[in-house]
Coordinates of C-alpha atoms in Angstrom, one line a residue:
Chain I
X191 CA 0.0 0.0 0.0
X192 CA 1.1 3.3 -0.8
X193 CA 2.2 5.4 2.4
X194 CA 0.9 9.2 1.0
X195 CA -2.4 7.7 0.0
X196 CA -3.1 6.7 3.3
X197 CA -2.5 9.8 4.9
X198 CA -4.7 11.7 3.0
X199 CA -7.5 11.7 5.0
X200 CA -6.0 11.5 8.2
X201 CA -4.8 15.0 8.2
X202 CA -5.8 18.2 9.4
X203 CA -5.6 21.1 7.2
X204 CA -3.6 24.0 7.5
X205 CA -2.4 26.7 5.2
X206 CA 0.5 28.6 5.3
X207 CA 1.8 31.4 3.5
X208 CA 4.3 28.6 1.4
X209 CA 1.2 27.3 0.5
X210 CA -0.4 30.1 -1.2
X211 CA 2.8 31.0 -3.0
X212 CA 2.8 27.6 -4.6
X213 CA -0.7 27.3 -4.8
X214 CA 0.1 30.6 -7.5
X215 CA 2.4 29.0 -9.4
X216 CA 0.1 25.6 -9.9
X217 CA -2.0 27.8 -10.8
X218 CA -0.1 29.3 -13.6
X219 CA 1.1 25.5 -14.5
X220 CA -3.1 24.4 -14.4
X221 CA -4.5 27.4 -16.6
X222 CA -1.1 26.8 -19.3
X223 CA -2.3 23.0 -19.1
X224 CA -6.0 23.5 -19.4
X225 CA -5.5 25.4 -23.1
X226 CA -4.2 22.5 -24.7
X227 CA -2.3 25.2 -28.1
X228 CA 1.1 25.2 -28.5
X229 CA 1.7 28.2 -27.2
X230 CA 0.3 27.6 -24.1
X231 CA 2.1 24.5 -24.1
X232 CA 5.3 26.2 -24.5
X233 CA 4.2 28.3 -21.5
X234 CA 4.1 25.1 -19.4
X235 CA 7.2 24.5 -20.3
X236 CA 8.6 27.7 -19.7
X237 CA 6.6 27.5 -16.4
X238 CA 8.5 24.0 -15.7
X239 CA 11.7 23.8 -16.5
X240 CA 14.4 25.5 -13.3
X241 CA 15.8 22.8 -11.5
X242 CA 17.2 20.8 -13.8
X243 CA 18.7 24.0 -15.4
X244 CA 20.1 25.0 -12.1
X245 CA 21.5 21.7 -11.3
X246 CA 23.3 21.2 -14.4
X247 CA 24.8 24.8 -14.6
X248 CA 25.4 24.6 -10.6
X249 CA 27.6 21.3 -11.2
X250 CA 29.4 23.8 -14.0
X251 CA 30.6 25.3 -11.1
X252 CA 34.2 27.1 -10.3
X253 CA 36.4 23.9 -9.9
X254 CA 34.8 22.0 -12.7
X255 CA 35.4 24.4 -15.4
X256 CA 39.0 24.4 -14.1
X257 CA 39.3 20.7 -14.4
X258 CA 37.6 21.5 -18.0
X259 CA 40.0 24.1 -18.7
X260 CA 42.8 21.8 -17.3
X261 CA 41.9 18.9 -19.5
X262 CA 41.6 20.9 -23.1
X263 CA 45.4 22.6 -22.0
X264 CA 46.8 18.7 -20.9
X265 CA 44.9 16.6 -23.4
X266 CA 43.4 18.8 -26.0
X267 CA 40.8 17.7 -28.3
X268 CA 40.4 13.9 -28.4
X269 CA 39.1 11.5 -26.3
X270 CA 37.7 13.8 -23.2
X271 CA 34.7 15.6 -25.6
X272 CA 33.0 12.6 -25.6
X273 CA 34.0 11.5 -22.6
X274 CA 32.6 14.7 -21.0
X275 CA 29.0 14.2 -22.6
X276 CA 29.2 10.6 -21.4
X277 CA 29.5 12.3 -17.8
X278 CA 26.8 14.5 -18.5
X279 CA 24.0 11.2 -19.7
X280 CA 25.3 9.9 -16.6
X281 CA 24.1 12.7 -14.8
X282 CA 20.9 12.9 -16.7
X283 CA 20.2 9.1 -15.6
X284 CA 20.8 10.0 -11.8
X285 CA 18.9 13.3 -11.7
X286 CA 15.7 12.5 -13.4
X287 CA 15.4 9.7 -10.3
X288 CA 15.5 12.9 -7.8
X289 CA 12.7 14.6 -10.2
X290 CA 10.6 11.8 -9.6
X291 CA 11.1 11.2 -6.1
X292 CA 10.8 14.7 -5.2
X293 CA 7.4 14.5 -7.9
X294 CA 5.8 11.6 -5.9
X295 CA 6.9 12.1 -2.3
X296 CA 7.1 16.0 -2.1
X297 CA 9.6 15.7 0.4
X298 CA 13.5 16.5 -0.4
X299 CA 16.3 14.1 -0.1
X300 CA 17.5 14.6 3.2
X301 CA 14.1 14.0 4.9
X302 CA 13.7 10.9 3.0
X303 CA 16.5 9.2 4.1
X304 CA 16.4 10.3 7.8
X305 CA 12.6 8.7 8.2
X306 CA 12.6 5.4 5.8
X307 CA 16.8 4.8 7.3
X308 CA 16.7 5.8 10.2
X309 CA 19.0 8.7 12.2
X310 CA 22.5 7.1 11.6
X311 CA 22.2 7.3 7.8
X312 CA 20.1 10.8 8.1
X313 CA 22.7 12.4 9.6
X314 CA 25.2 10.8 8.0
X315 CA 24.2 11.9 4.6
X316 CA 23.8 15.1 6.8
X317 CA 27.0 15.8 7.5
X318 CA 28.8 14.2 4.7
X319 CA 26.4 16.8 2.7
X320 CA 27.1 19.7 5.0
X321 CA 30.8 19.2 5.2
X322 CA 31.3 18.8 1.4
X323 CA 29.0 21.6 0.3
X324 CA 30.4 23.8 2.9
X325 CA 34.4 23.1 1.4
X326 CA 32.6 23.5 -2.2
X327 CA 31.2 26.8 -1.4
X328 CA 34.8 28.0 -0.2
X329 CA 36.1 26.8 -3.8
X330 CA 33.5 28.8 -5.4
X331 CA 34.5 32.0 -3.4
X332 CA 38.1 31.2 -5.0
X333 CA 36.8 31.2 -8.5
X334 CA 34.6 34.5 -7.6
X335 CA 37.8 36.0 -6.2
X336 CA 40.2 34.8 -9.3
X337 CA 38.0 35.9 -12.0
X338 CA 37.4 39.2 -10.7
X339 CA 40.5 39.7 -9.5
X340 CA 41.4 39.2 -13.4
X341 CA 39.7 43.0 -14.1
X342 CA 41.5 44.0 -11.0
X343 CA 38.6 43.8 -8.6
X344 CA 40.2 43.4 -5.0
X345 CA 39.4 39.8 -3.0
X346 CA 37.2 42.0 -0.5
X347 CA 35.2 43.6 -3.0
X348 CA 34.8 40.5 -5.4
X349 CA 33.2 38.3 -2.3
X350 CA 31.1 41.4 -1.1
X351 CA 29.9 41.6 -4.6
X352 CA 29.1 38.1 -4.6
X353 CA 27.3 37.8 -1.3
X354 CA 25.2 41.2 -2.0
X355 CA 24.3 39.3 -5.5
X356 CA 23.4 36.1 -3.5
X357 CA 21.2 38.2 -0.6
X358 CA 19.5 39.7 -4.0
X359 CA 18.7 36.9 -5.5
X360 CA 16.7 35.5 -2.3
X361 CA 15.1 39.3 -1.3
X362 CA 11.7 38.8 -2.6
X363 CA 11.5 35.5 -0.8
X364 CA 9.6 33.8 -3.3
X365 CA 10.3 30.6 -5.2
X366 CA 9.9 31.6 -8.5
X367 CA 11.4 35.2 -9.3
X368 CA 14.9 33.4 -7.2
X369 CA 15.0 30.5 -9.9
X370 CA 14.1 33.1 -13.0
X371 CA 17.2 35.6 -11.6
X372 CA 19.5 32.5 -10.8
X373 CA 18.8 31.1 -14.3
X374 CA 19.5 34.5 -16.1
X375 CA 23.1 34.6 -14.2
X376 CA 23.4 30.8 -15.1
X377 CA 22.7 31.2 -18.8
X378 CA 26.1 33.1 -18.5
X379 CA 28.1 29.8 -18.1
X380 CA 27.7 30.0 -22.5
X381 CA 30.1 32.4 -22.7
X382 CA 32.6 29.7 -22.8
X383 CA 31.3 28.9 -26.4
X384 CA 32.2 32.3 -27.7
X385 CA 35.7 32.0 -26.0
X386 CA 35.7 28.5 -27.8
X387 CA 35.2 30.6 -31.5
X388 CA 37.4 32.6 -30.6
X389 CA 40.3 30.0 -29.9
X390 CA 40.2 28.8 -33.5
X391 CA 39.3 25.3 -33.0
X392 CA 40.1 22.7 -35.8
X393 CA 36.1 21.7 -36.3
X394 CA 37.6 18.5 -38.3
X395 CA 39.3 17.7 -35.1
X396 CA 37.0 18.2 -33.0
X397 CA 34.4 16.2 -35.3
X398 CA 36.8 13.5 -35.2
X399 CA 37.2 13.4 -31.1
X400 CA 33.7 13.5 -31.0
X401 CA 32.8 10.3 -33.3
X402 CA 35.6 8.0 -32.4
X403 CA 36.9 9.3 -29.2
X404 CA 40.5 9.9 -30.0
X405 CA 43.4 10.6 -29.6
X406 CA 43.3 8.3 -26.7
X407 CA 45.5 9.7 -23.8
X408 CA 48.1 7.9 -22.4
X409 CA 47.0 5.6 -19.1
X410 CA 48.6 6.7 -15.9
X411 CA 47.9 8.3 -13.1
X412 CA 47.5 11.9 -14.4
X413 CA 45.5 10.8 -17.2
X414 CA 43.0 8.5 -14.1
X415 CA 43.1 12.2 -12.1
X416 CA 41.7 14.0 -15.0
X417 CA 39.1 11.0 -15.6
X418 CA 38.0 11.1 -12.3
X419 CA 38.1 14.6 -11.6
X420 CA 35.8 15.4 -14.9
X421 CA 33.5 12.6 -13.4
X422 CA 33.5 15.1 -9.8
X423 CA 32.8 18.2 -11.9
X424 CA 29.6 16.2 -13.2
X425 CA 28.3 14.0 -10.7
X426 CA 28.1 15.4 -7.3
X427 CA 26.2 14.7 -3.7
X428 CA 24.6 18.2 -3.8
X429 CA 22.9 18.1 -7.0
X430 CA 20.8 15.3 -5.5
X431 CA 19.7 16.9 -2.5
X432 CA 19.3 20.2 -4.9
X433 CA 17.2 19.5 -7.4
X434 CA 14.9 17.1 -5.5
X435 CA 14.2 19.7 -2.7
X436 CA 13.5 22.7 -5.4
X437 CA 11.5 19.7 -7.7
X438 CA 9.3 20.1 -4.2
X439 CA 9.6 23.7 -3.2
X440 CA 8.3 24.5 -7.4
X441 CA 5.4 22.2 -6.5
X442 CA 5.7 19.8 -9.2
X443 CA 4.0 17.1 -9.2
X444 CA 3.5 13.0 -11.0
X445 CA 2.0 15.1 -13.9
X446 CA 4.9 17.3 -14.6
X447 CA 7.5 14.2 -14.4
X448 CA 8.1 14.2 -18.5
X449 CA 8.4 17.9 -18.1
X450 CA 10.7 17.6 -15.1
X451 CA 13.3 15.1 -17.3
X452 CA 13.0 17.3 -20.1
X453 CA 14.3 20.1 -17.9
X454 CA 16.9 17.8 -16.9
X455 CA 18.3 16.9 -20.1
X456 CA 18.1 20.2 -21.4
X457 CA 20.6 21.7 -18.5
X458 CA 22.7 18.7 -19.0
X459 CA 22.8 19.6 -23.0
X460 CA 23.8 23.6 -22.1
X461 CA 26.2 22.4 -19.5
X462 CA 27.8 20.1 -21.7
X463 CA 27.7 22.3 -24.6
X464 CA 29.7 25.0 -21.8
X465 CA 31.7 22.3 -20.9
X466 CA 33.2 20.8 -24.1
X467 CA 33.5 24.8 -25.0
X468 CA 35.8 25.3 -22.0
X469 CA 38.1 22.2 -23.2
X470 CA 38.5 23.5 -26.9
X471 CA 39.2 27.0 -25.5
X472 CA 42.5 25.7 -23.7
X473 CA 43.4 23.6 -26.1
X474 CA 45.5 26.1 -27.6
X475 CA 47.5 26.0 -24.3
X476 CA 48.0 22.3 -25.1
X477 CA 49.1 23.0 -29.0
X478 CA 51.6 25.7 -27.9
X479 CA 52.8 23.4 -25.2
X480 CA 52.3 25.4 -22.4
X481 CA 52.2 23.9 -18.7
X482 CA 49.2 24.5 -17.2
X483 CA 49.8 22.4 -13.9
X484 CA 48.1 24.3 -10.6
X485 CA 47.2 27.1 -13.2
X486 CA 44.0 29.5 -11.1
X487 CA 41.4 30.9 -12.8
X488 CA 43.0 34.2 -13.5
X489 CA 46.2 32.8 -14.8
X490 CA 44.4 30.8 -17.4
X491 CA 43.0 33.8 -18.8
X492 CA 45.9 35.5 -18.3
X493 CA 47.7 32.6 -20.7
X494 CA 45.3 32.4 -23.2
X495 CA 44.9 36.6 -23.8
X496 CA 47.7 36.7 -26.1
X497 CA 46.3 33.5 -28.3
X498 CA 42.7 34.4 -28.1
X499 CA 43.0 38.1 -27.4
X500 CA 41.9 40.1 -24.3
X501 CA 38.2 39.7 -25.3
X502 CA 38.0 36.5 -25.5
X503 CA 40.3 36.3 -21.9
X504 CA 38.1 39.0 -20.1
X505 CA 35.1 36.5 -21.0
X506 CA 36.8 33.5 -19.7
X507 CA 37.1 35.1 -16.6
X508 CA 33.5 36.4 -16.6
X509 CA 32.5 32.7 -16.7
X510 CA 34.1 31.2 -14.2
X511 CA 32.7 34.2 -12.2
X512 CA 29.8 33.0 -13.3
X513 CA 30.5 29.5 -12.9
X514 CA 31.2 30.5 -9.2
X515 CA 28.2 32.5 -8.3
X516 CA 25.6 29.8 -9.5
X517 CA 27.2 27.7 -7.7
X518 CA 27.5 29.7 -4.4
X519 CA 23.7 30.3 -4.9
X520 CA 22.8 26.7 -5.5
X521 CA 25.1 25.3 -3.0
X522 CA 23.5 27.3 0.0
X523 CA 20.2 26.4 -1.2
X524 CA 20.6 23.0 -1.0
X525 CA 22.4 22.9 2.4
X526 CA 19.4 24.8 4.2
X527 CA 17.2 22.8 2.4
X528 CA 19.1 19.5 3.8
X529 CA 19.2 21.5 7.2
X530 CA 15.5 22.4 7.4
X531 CA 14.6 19.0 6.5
X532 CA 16.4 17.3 8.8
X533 CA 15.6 19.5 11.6
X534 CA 12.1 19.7 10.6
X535 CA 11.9 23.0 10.4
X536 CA 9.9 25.2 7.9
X537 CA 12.2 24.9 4.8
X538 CA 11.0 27.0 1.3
X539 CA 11.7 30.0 -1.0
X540 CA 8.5 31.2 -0.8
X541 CA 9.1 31.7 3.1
X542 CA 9.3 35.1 4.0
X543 CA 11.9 35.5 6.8
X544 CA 10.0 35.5 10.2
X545 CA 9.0 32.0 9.2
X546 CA 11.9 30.8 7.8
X547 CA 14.7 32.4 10.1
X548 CA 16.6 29.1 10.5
X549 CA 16.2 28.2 6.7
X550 CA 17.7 31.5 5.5
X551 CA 20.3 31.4 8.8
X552 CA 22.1 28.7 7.8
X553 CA 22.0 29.9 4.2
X554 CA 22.9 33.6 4.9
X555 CA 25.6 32.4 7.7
X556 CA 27.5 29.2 5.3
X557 CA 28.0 31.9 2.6
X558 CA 29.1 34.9 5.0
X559 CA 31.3 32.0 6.3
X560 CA 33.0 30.5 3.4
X561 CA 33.5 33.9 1.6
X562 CA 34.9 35.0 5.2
X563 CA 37.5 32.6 4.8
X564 CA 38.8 33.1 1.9
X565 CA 40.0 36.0 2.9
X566 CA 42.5 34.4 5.2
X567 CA 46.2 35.6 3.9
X568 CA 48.0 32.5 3.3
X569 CA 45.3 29.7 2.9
X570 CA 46.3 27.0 1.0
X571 CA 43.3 27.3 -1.4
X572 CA 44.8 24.8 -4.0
X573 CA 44.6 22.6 -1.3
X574 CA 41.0 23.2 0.1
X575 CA 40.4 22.4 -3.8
X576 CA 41.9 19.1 -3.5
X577 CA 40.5 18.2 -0.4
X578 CA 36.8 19.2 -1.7
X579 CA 37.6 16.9 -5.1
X580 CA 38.2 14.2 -2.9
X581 CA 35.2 14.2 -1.1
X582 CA 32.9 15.2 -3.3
X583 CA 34.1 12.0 -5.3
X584 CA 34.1 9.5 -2.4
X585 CA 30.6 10.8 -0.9
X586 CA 28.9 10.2 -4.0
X587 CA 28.2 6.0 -3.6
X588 CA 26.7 6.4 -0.3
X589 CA 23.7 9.3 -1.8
X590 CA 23.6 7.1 -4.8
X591 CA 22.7 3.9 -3.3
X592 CA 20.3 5.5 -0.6
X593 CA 19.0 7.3 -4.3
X594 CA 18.6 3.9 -6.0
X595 CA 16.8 2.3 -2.7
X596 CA 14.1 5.0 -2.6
X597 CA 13.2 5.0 -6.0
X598 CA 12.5 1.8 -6.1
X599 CA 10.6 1.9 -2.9
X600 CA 6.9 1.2 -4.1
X601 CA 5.4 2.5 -0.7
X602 CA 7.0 5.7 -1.5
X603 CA 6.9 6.1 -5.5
X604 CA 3.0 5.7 -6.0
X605 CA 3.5 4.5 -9.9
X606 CA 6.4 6.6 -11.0
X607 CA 8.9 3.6 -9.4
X608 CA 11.2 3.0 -12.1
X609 CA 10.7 0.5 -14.9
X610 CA 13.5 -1.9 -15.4
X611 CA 15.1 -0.8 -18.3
X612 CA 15.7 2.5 -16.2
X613 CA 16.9 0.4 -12.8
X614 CA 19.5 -1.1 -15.3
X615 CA 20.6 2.0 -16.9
X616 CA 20.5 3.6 -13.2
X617 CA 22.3 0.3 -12.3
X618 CA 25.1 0.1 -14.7
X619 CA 25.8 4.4 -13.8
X620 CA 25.7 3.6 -9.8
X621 CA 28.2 0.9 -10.1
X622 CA 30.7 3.1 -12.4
X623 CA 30.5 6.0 -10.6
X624 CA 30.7 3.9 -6.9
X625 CA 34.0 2.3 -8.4
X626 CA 35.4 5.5 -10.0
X627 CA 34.9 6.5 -6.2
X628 CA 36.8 3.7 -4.9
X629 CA 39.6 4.0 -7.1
X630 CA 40.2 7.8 -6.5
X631 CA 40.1 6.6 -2.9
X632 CA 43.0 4.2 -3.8
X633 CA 45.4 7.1 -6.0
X634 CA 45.0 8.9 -2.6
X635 CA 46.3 6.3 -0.7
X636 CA 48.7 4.1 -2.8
X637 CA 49.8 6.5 -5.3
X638 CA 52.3 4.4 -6.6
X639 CA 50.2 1.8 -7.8
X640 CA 48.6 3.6 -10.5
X641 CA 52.1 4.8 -11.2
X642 CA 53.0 1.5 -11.8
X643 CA 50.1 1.6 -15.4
X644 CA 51.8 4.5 -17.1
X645 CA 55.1 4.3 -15.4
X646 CA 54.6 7.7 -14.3
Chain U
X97 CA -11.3 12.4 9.3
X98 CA -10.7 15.9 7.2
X99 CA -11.2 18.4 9.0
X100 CA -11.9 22.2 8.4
X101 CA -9.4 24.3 7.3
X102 CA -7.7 26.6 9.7
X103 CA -6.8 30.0 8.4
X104 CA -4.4 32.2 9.0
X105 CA -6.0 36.2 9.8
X106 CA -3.8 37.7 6.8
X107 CA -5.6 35.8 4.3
X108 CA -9.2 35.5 2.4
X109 CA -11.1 32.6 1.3
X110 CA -10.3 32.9 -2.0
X111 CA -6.8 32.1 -1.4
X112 CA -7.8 29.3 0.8
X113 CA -9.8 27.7 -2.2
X114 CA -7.2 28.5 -4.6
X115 CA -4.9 26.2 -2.3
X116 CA -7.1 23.6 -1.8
X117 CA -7.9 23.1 -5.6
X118 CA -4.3 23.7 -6.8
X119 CA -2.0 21.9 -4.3
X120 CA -2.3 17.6 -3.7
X121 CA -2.7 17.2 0.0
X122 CA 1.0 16.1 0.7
X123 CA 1.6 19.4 -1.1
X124 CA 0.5 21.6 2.1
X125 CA 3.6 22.8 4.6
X126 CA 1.6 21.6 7.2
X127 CA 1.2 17.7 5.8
X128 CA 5.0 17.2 5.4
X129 CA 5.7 17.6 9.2
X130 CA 4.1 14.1 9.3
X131 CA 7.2 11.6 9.4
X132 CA 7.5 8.8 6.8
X133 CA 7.6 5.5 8.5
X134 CA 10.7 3.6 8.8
X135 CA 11.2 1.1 6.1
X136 CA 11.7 -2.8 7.0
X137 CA 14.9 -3.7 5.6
X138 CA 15.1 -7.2 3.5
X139 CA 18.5 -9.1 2.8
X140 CA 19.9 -7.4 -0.1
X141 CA 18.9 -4.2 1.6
X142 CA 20.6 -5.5 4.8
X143 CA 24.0 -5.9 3.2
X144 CA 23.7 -3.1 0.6
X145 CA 23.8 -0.8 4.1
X146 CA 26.6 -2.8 5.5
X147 CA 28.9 -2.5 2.5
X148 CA 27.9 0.9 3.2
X149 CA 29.3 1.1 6.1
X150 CA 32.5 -0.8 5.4
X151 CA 32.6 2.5 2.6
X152 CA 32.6 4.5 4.9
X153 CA 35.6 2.8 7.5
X154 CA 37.4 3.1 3.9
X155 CA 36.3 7.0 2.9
X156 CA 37.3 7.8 6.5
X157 CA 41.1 6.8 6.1
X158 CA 41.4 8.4 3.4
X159 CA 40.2 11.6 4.0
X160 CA 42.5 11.7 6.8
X161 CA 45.2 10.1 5.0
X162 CA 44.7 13.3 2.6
X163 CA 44.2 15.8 5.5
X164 CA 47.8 14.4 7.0
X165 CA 49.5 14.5 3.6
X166 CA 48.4 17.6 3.0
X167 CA 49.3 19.0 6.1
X168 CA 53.3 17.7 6.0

């Protein structure tokens, strides 16, 4: 028997001033469905589509489009374009499970787990979540910092900026107008494909990578790092606990499921469209042989201005400004999200503040926070990087098997549970992505048996 | 048993209606502070959660293995 069903007339109603926001968005969603043209169906769509957007340009975040960047100036073009779309369906297949669960249950991620696992695993996935988004949301300060600090902007003023952008965003406490205004700073994460024209790419080449995945790199260690770390910049903890609490916080519902994937693989098309951008735009770092081990931010653009010219450099630090700031939004979202959920306190966009002063604490305080400390003289920020790679990588098998179990949980899914050709698709990505964990786990620890393929 | 809805003084029964007819009932704020029940875990489900745990023993080490190497 299906869990919700049975609670529905158990309950005692009582509406809040969440409620009515979202009861004016379905309403929206129900007047664009009940016309039945095109246009109106266009409107649905337009009326639909956000957190699958968000997620997908949120994962496109500071550190990944370094590791993009890193990989077009050590690799080039070859066998990493498709590779990187191959991350990207992987995503898709992992994301459209949180659309559905967060479509059936209308509860978010966090919650889920705590009540059908019990406490241990709640706060687990808790704290694995909090710690991990928390480092993250220092990374994306760093990018913020570097690719203003590119124009010339001082740290101070870059991370001000950023945190006044942020508190902006979230003023009008309401659902909707914060994911229109985050996706209008998101669709920015395209100006990598101008920065891509303007690198002069070899379109045969690139044609070429893309239909027979070569030039194969050579297999050792730095070649598994890259592998792994353009997995990280794809697949991440976060995005699950993201996109199923604002699936819930929109109000979608079993209805808007197909609308909700189409979402999904449309942000997964733009970021992989960004992404495979940012690898042809350093690739002319690779053709001219130019080291760009440890490079920041700012330094890429500062070695790329005199191939591509200081347009096309003063846009590639724009996006990973960009890439930063999304992130930074995101990020904090789906940490107070987590929080509120777990804590089982009133947890929504559409809260105004008095109701949702712990929501918008923890929010407000982990970005005041993490932008604090990157202000610290002397951090070792390309370390904080490599520590947040890390775990981001080696958290993800944990949220993907609780994800698997609760999709699959037919007291929960009320007929959206998924059909088998999608539990082996979702199978087959769990198990790569749990061992591409494992094995990142093992270069950090015994180095010099990956050493040992390449004899690097 | 449903019972009547309560309202809040800011708002009119127009918006009340337009909630009741727009959002499903485990839509309302109010019907998600009702906990989930626990699930009963089977076999596979059993030792899915301990390898789980074993994951983490491992993902413990070597975050701290990378925290001291890091640190040296």
């Amino acid at each position: 028997m299906n869990w919700f069903a049975g609670q529905k007339t158990q309950r005692e109603v009582v509406i809040t001033h969440e409620d009515i926001d979202r009861a004016h968005d379905r309403a929206r969603v129900q007047d664009a469905r009940a016309r039945g043209s095109w246009l109106s169906r266009l409107r649905l769509l337009w009326l639909l589509v956000g957190p699958g957007i968000l997620v997908m340009l949120g994962e496109n975040d500071g550190p990944s489009m370094l590791s993009y960047a890193a990989t077009g100036a050590k690799f080039g073009i070859g066998f990493f374009l498709p590779f990187i779309i191959l991350t990207f369906v992987m995503a898709i297949v992992v994301q459209e499970m949180t659309v559905r669960l967060g479509a059936a249950t209308h509860r978010g991620h966090a919650e889920l787990i705590f009540e059908r696992f019990g406490p241990f695993w709640g706060w687990f996935s808790m704290v694995d979540l909090s710690v991990g988004n928390f480092l993250t949301l220092i990374t994306e300060f760093i990018a913020i910092r570097a690719g203003l600090g590119f124009f010339g902007v001082p740290p101070w003023a870059a991370v001000l900026a950023a945190l006044a952008l942020l508190y902006t965003a979230l003023m009008t406490h309401r659902y909707w107008t914060w994911e229109r205004i985050t996706l209008a700073i998101a669709a920015l994460n395209l100006v990598f494909v101008p920065v891509a024209l303007m690198s002069k790419p070899d379109w045969h080449s690139v044609g070429y990578a893309l239909a027979n995945w070569k030039p194969m790199p050579g297999m050792n260690k730095d070649t598994l790092l890259i592998v792994l770390a353009d997995i990280g910049a794809t697949v991440t903890p976060w995005m699950l606990f993201f996109q199923q609490s604002a699936t819930v916080d929109k109000g979608m519902t079993k209805r808007d499921v197909s609308f909700g994937r189409f979402d999904t693989v449309l942000g997964a098309a733009l970021a992989a469209t960004a992404a495979v951008a940012t690898v042809i735009a350093t690739t002319p770092l690779f053709t001219h042989h130019m080291s760009a081990e440890n490079f920041q931010a700012a330094q890429f653009a500062q070695a790329l201005q005199p191939l591509i010219g200081r347009i096309g450099a003063s846009l590639f630090a724009l996006g990973i400004v960009e890439a930063g700031m999304v992130a930074c939004v995101t990020i904090s979202i789906s940490s107070a999200y987590a929080f509120g959920e777990v804590a089982a306190k009133p947890h929504s966009l559409n809260l105004p503040v008095r109701q949702g002063k712990a929501f918008y604490s923890v929010l407000y305080l982990l970005a005041a926070l993490a932008a604090l400390i990157v202000l610290i003289p002397g951090l070792p920020l390309v370390y904080v990087v490599l520590v947040v790679n890390v775990i981001a990588v080696l958290a993800m098998p944990p949220a993907l098997v609780f994800l698997f179990l609760l999709v699959n949980d037919r007291e929960l899914m009320n007929g959206v549970v998924s059909p088998r050709w999608a539990n082996a698709l979702a199978t087959a990505v769990v198990l790569f992505l749990t061992g591409a964990g494992v094995l990142f786990g093992i270069s950090v620890i015994a180095p010099n048996l990956f050493a040992a393929l390449g004899g690097k | 048993m449903t019972k009547e809805p309560k309202m809040h003084n800011s708002m009119n029964l127009s918006e009340e209606e337009l909630v009741l007819s727009t959002l499903e009932p485990d839509q309302l704020a109010e019907a998600k502070k009702q906990r989930v029940p626990r699930r009963r875990l089977k076999g596979p489900e059993l030792l899915v959660l301990w390898f789980l745990r074993i994951y983490l023993l491992f993902m413990i080490v070597v975050v701290i293995y990378q925290a001291w190497t890091g640190t040296r």
